[in-house]
Backbone as a chain_set.jsonl record, in Angstrom:
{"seq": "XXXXXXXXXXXXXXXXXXXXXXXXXXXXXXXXXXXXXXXXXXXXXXXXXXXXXXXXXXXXXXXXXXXXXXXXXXXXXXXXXXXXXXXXXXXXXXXXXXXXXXXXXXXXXXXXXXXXXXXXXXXXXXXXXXXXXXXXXXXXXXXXXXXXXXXXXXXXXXXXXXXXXXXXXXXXXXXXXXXXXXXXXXXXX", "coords": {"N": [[124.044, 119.349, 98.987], [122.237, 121.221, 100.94], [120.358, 120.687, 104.084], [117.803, 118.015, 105.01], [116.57, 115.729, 102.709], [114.345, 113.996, 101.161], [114.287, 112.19, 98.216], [111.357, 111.301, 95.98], [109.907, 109.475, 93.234], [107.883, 108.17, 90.714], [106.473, 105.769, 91.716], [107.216, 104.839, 94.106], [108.21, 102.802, 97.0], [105.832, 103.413, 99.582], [105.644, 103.146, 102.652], [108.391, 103.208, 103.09], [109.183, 105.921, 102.175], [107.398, 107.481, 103.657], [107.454, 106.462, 106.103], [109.804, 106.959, 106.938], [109.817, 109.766, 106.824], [108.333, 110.553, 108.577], [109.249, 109.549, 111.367], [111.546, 111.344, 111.243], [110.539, 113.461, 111.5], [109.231, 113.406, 113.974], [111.142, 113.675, 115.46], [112.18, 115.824, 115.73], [113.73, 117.203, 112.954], [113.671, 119.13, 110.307], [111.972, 117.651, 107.163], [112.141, 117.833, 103.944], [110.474, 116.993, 101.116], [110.937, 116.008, 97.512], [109.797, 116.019, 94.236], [111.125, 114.177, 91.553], [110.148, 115.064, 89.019], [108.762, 117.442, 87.423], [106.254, 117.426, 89.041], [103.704, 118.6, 91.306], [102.817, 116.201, 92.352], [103.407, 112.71, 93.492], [102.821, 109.517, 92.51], [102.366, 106.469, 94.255], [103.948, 103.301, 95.016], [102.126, 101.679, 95.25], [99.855, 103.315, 94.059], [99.0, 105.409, 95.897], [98.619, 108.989, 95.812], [100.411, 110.973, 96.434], [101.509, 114.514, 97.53], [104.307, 116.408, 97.246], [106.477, 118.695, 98.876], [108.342, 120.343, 97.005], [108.92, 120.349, 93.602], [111.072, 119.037, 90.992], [111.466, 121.212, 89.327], [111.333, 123.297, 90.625], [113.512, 122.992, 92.368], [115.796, 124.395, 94.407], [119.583, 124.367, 94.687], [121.664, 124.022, 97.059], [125.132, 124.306, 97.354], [127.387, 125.601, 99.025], [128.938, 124.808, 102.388], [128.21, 122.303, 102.591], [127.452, 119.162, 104.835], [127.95, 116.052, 107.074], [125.486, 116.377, 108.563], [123.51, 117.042, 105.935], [121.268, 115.477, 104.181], [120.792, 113.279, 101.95], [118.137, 111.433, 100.899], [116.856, 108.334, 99.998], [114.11, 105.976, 99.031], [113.187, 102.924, 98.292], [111.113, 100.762, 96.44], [109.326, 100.005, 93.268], [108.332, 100.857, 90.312], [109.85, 102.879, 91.503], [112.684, 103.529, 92.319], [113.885, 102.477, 89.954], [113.548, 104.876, 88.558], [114.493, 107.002, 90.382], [117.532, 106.146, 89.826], [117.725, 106.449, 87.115], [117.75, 109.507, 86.437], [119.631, 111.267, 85.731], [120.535, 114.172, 86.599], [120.046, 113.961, 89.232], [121.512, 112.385, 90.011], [123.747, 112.874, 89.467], [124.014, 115.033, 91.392], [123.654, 114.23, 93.86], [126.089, 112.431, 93.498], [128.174, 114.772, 93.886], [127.191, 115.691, 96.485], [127.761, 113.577, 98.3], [130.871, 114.125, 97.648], [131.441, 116.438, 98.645], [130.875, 115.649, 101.635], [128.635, 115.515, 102.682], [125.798, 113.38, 103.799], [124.508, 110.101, 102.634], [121.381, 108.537, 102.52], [119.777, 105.209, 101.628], [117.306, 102.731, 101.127], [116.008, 99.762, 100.827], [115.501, 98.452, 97.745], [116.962, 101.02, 96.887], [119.987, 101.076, 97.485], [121.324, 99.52, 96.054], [120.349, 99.947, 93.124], [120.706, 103.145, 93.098], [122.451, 104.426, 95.213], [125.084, 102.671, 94.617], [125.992, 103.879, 92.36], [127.836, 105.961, 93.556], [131.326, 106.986, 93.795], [134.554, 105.187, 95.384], [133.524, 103.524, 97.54], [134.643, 101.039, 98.561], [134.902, 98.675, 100.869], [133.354, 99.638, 102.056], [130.156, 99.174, 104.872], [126.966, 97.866, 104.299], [123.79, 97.295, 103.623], [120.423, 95.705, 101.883], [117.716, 95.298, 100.316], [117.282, 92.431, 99.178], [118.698, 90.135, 96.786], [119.617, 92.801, 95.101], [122.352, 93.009, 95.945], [124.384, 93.399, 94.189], [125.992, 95.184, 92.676], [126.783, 96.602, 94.655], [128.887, 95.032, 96.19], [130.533, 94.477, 93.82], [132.272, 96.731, 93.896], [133.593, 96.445, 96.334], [132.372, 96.831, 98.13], [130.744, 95.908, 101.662], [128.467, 93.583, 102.367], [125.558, 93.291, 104.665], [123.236, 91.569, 106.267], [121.69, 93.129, 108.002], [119.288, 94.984, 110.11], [119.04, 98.022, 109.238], [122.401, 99.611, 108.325], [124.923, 101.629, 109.14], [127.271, 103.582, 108.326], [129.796, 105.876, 108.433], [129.321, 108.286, 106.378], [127.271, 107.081, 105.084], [124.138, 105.439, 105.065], [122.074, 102.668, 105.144], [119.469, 100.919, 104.641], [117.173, 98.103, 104.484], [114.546, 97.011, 103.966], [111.024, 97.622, 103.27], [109.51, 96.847, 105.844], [111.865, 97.713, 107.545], [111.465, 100.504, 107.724], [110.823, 101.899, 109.486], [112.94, 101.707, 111.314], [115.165, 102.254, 109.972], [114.392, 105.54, 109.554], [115.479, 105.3, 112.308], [117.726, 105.142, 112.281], [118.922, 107.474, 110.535], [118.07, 109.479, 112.325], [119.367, 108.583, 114.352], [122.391, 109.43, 113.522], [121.838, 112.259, 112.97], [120.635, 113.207, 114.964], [121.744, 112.228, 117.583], [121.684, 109.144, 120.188], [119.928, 109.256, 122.223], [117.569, 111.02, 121.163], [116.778, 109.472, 119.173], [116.292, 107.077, 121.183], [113.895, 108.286, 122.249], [111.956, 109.024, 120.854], [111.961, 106.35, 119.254], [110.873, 105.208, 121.988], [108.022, 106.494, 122.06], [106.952, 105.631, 119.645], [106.333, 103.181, 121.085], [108.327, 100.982, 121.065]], "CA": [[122.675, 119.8, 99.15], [121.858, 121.129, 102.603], [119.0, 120.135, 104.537], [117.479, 116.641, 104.878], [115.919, 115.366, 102.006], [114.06, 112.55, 100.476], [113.577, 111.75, 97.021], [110.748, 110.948, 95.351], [109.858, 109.218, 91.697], [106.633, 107.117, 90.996], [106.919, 104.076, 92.231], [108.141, 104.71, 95.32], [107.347, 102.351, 98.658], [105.221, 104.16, 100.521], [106.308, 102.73, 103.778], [110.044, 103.928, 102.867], [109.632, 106.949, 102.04], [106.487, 108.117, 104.851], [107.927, 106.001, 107.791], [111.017, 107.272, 107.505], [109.617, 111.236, 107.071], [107.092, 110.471, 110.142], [110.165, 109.35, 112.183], [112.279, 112.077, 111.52], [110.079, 114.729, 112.074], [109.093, 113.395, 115.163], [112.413, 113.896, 116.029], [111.917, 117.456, 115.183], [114.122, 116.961, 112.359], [112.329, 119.115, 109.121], [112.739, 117.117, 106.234], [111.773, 118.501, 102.443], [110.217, 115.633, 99.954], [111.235, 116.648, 96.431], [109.554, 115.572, 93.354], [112.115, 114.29, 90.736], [109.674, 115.337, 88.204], [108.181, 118.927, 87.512], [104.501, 117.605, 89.298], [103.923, 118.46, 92.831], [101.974, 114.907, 93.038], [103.88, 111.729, 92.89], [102.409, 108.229, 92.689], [103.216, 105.45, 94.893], [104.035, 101.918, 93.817], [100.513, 101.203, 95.735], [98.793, 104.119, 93.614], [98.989, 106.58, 96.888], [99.255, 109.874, 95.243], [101.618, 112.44, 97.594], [101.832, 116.012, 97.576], [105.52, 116.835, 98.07], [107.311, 120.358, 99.121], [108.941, 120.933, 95.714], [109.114, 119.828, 92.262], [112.395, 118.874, 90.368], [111.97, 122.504, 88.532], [111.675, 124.296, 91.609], [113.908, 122.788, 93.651], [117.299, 124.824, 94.96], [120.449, 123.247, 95.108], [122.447, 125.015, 98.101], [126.321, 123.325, 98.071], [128.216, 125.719, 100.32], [129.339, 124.174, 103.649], [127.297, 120.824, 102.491], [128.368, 118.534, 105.484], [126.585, 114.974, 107.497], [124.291, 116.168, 108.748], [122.915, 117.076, 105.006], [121.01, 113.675, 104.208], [119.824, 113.167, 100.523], [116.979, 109.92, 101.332], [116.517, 107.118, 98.435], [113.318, 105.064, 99.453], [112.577, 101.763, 97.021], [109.885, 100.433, 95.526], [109.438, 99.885, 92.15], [109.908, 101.226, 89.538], [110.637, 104.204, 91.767], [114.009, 103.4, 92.544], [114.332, 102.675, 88.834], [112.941, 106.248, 88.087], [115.62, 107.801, 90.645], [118.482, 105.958, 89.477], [117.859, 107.008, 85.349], [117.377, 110.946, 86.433], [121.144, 111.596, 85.796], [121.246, 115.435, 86.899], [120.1, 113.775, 90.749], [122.369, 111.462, 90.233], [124.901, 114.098, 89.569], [124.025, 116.024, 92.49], [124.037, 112.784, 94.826], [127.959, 112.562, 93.991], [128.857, 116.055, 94.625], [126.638, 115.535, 97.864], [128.769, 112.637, 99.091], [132.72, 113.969, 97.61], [131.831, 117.417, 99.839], [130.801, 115.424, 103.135], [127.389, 114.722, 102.496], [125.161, 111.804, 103.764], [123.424, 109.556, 101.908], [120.749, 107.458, 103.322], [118.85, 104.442, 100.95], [116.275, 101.939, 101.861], [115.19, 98.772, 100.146], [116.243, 98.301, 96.257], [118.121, 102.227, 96.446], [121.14, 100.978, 97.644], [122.173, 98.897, 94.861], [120.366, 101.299, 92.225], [121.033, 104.557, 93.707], [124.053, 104.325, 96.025], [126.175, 102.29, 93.968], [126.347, 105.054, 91.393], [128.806, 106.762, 94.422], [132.387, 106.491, 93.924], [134.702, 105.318, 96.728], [132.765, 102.283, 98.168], [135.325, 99.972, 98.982], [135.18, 98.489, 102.512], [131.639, 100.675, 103.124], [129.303, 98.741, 104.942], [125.677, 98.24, 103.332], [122.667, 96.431, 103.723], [119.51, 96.621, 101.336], [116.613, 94.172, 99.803], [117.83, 91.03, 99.057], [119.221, 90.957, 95.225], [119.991, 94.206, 95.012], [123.732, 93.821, 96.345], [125.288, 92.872, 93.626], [126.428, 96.55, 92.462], [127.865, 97.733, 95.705], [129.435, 94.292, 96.049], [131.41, 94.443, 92.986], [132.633, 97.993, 94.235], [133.964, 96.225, 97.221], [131.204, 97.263, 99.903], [130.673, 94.756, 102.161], [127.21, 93.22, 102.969], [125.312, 92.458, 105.881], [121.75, 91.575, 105.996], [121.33, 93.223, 109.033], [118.054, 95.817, 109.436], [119.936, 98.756, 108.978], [123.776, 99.99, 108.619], [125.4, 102.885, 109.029], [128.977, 103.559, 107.924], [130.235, 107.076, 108.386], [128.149, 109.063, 105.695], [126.123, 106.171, 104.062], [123.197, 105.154, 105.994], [121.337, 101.68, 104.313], [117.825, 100.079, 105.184], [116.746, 96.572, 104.556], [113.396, 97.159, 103.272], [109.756, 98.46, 103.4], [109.296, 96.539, 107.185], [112.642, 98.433, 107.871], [111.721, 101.894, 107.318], [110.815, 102.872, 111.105], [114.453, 101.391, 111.881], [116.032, 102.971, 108.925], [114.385, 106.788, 110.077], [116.02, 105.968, 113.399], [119.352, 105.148, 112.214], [118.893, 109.188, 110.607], [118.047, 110.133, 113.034], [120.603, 109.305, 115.679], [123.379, 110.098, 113.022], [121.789, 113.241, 113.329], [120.642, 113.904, 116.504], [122.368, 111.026, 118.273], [120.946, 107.937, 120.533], [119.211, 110.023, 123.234], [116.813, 111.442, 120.573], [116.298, 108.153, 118.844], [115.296, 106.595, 122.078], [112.924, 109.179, 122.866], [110.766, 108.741, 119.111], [111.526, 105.041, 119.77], [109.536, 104.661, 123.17], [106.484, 106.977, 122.1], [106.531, 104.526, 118.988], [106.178, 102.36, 121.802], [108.985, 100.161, 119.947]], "C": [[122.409, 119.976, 100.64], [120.659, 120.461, 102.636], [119.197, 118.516, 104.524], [116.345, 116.184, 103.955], [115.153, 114.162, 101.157], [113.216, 112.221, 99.086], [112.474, 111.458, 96.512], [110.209, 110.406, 93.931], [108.732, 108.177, 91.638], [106.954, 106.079, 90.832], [106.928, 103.508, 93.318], [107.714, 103.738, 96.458], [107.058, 103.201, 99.487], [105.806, 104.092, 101.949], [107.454, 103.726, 103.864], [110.688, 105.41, 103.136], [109.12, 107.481, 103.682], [106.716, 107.849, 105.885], [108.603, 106.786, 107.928], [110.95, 108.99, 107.609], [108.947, 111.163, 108.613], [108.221, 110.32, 111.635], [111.274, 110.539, 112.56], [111.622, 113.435, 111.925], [109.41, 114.566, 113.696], [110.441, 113.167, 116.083], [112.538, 115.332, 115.581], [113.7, 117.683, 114.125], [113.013, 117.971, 111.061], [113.386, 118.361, 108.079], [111.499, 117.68, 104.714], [111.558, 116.896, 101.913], [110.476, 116.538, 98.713], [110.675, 115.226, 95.065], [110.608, 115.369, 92.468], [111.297, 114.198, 89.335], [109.08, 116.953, 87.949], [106.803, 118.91, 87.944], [105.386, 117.446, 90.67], [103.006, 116.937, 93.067], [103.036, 113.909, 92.419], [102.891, 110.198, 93.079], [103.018, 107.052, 93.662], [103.472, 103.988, 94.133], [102.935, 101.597, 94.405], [99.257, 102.153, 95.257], [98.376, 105.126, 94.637], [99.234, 107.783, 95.984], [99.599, 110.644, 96.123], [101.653, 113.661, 97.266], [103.034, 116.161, 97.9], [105.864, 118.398, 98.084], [107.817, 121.133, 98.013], [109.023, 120.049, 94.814], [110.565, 120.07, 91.835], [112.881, 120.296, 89.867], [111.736, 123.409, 89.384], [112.54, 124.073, 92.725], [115.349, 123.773, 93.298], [118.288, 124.087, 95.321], [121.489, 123.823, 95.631], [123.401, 124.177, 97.759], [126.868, 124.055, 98.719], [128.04, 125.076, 101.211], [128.274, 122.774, 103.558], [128.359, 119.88, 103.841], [127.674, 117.306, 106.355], [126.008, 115.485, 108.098], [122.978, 116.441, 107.554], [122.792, 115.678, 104.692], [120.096, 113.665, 102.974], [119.963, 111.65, 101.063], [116.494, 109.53, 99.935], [115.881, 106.61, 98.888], [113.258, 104.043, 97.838], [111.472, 102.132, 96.598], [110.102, 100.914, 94.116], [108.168, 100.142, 91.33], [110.361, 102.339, 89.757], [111.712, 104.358, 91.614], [114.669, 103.135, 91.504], [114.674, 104.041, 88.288], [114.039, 107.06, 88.89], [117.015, 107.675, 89.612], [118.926, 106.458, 88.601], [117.991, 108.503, 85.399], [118.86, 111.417, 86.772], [121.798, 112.792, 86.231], [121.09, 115.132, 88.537], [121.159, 112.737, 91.305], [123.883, 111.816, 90.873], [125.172, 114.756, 90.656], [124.245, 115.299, 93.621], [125.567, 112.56, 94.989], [128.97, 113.804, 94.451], [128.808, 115.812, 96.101], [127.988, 115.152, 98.488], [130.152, 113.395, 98.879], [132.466, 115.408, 98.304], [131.27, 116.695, 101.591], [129.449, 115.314, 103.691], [126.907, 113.59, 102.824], [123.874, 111.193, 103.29], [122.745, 108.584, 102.875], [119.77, 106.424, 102.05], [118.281, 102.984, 101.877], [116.326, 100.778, 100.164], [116.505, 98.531, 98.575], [117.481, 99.33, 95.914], [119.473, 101.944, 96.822], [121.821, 100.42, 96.514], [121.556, 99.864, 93.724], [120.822, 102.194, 92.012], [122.394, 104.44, 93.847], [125.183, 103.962, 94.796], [126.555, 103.299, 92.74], [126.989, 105.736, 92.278], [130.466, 106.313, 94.043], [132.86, 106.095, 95.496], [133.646, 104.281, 98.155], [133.366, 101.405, 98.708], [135.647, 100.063, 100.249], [133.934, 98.963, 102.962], [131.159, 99.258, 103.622], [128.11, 98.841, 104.804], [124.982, 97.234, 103.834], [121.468, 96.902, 102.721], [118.7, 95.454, 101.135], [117.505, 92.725, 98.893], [117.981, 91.173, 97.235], [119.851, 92.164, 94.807], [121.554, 94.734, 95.58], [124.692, 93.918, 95.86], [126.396, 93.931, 93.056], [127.314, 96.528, 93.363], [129.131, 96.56, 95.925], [130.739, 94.228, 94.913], [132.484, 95.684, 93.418], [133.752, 97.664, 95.631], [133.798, 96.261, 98.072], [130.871, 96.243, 100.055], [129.059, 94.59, 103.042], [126.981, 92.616, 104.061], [123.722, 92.42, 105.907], [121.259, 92.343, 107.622], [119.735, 94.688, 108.421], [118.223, 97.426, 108.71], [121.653, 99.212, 109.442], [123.885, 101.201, 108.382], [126.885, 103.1, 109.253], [129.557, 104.701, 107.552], [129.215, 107.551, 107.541], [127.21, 108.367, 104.702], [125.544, 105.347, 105.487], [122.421, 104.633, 104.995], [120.176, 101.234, 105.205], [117.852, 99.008, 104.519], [115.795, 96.699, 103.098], [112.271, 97.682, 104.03], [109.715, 98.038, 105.882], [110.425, 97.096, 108.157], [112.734, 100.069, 108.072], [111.608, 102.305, 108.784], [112.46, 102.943, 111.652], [115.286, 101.664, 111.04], [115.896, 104.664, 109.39], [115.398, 107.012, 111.472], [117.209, 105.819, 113.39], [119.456, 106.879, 111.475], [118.995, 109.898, 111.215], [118.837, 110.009, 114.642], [121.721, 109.435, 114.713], [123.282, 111.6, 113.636], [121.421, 114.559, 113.987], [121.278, 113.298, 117.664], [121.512, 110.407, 119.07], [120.06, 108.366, 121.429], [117.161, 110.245, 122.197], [115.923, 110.099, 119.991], [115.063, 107.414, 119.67], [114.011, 107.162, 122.762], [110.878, 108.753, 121.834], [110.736, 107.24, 119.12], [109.983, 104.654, 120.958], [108.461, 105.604, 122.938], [106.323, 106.46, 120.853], [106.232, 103.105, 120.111], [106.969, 100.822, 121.553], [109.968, 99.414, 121.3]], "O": [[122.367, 119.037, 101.435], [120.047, 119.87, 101.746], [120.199, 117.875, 104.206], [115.196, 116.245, 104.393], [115.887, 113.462, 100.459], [112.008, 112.058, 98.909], [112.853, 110.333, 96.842], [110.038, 111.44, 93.287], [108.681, 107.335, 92.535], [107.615, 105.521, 89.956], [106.769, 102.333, 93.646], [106.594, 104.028, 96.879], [107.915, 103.781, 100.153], [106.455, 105.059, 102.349], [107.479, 104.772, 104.513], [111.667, 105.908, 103.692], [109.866, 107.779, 104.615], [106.408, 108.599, 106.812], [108.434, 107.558, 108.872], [111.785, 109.583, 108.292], [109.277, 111.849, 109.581], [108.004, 110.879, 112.71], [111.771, 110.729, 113.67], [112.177, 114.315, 112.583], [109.166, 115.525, 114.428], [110.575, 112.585, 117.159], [113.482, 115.537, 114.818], [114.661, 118.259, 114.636], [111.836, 117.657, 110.886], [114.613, 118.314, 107.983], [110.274, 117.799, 104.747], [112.236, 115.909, 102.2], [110.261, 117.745, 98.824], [111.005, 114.042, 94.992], [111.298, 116.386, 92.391], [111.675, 113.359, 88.517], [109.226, 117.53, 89.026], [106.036, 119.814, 87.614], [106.431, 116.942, 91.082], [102.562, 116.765, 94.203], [103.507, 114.031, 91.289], [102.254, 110.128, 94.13], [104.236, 106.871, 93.681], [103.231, 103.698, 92.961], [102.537, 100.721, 93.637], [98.103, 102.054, 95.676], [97.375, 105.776, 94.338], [100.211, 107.6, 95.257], [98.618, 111.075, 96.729], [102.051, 113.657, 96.1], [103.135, 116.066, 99.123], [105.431, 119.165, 97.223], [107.775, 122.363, 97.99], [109.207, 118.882, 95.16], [111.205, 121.059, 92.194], [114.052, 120.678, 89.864], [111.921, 124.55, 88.96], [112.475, 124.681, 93.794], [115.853, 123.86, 92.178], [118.133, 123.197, 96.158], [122.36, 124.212, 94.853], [122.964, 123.027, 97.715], [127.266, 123.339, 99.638], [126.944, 124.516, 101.21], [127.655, 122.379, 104.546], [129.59, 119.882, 103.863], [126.472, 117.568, 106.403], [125.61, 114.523, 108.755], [121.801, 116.227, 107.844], [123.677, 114.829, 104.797], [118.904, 113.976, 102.981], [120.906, 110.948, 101.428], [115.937, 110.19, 99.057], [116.527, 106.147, 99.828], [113.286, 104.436, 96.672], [110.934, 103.222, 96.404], [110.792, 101.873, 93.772], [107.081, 99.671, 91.666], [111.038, 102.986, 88.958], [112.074, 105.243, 90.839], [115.884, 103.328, 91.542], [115.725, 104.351, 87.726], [114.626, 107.881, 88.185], [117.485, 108.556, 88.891], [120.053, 106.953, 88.603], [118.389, 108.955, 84.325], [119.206, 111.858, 87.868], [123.019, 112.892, 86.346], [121.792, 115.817, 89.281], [121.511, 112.396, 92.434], [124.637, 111.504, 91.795], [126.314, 115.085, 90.977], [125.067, 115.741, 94.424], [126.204, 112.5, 96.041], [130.035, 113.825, 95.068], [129.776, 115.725, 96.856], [128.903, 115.83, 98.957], [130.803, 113.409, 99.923], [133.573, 115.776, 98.696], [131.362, 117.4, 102.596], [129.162, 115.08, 104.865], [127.412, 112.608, 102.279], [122.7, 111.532, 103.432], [123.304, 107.971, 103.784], [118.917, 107.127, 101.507], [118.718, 102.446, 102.894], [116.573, 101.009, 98.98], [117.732, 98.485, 98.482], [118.476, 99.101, 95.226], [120.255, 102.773, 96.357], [122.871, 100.906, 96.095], [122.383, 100.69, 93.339], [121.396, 102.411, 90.945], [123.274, 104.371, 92.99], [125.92, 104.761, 94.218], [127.712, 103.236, 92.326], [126.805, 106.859, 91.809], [130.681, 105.101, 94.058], [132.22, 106.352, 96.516], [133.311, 104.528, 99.313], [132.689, 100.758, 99.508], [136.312, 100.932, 100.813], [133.487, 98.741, 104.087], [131.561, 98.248, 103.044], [127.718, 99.959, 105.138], [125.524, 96.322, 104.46], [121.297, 98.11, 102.552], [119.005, 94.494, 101.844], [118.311, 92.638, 97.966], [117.495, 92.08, 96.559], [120.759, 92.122, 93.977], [121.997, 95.876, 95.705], [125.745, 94.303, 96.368], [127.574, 93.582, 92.979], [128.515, 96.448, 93.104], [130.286, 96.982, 95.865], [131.863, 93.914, 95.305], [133.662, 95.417, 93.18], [134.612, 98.491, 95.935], [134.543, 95.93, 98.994], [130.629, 95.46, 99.136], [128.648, 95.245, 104.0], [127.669, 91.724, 104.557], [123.093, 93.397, 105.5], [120.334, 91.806, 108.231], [119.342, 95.105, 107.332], [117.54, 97.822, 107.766], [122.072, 99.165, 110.599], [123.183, 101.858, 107.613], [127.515, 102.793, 110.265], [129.915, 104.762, 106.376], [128.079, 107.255, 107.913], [126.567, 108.881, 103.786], [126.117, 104.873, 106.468], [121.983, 105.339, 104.087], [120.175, 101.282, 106.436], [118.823, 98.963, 103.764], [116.035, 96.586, 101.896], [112.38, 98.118, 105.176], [109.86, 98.818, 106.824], [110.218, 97.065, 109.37], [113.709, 100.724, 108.443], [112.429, 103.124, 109.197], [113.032, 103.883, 112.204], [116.418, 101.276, 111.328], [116.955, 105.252, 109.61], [115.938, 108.06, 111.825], [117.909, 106.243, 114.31], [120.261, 107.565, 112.105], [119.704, 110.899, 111.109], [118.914, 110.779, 115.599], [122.578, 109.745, 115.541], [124.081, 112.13, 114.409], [121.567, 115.779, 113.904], [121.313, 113.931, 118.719], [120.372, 110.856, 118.957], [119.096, 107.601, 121.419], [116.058, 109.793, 122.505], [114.763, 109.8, 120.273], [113.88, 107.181, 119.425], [113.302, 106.609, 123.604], [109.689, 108.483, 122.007], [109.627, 106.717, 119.01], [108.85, 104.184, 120.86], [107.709, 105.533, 123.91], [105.179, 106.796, 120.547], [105.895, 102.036, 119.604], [106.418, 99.743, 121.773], [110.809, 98.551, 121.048]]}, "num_chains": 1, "name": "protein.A"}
C-alpha cells in the first residue's frame, strides 16, 4: 500500500491515532486516515466521532513499488484494535504490505492484535501495552518495555502517553533524526 496510512475502527484511542497524525504532518509528512468500515465517521473509544479521508469501500489499494517508507499505522484502544484485527481483507493487505517491503507501525494493544498476524517475527524487536505481548512473543519477537521500538520495517509504541514518541519514531524512519528534532523542539519536548 503506498503512502502513509493509519487505520481506523471504532474504538480506537484517540491519542494514538491523532497524536501520531498531528506529529507526522507536522513533519510535512501527508498521511491518509482510512475508515475500515464503509462510514466516513468513526467513533472513538472516548465517543470522539472523526471524519476520516476514505472509507473501507472507497479506499485504493496501490502495490507497485510498495517499499519503507509506505507505513500502514495500527493505533489501540478498545475494542478498536479488536475491530482491526477481525477485518481479514486489512489484515490481508497488512501481509502483502510487509512480504513487499512495507512498514508497519502499531501503538498500544495493535502490536499483539494486529502485528502478530505478520509472518516472519522471529528476533523482531517490539514493544506495546503491557499484556498484549504474548502473541509476538510466542513468534519469537523479543520484548522491551521501552517507549517505542523500531526494528527495520516494524515500528511499535507503548501506549496512548506514547503516541507523540511513537509519531516521532515515523517520522525519523521516514524523514530521519534532523526532521524529528525539528517537530520535537516546536513540541517544545
Amino acid at each position: 500500500m503506498k503512502g502513509v496510512t493509519i487505520f481506523l475502527a471504532d474504538g480506537f484511542e484517540d491519542m494514538e491515532a491523532l497524536g501520531t497524525r498531528d506529529v507526522l504532518l507536522r513533519g510535512g509528512i501527508p498521511v491518509r486516515t482510512v475508515s475500515v468500515s464503509d462510514e466516513y465517521i468513526v467513533e472513538s473509544s472516548h465517543g470522539l466521532p472523526v471524519s476520516v479521508d476514505t472509507s473501507w469501500a472507497d479506499l485504493e489499494v496501490m502495490e507497485p513499488g510498495t517499499g519503507p517508507q509506505d507505513v500502514m499505522i495500527f493505533p489501540g484502544g478498545m475494542p478498536g484494535t479488536k475491530n482491526l484485527a477481525a477485518h481479514k481483507e486489512l489484515m490481508e493487505i497488512m501481509q502483502d504490505h510487509w512480504a513487499r517491503g512495507g512498514t508497519v507501525a502499531a501503538i498500544c494493544a495493535a502490536p499483539g492484535l494486529v502485528v502478530s498476524q505478520l509472518p516472519g517475527l522471529k528476533g523482531k524487536r517490539f514493544t506495546c501495552f503491557d499484556g498484549f505481548e504474548d502473541a509476538l512473543i510466542a513468534q519469537g519477537a523479543v520484548f522491551t518495555p521501552e517507549s517505542t521500538v523500531t526494528d527495520g520495517q516494524l515500528i511499535t509504541g507503548r501506549g496512548a502517553g506514547h503516541a507523540v514518541n511513537f509519531g516521532l519514531a515515523i517520522l525519523t524512519a521516514l524523514k530521519g533524526p534532523e526532521s524529528a528534532d525539528k517537530v520535537r523542539a516546536g513540541l517544545m519536548l
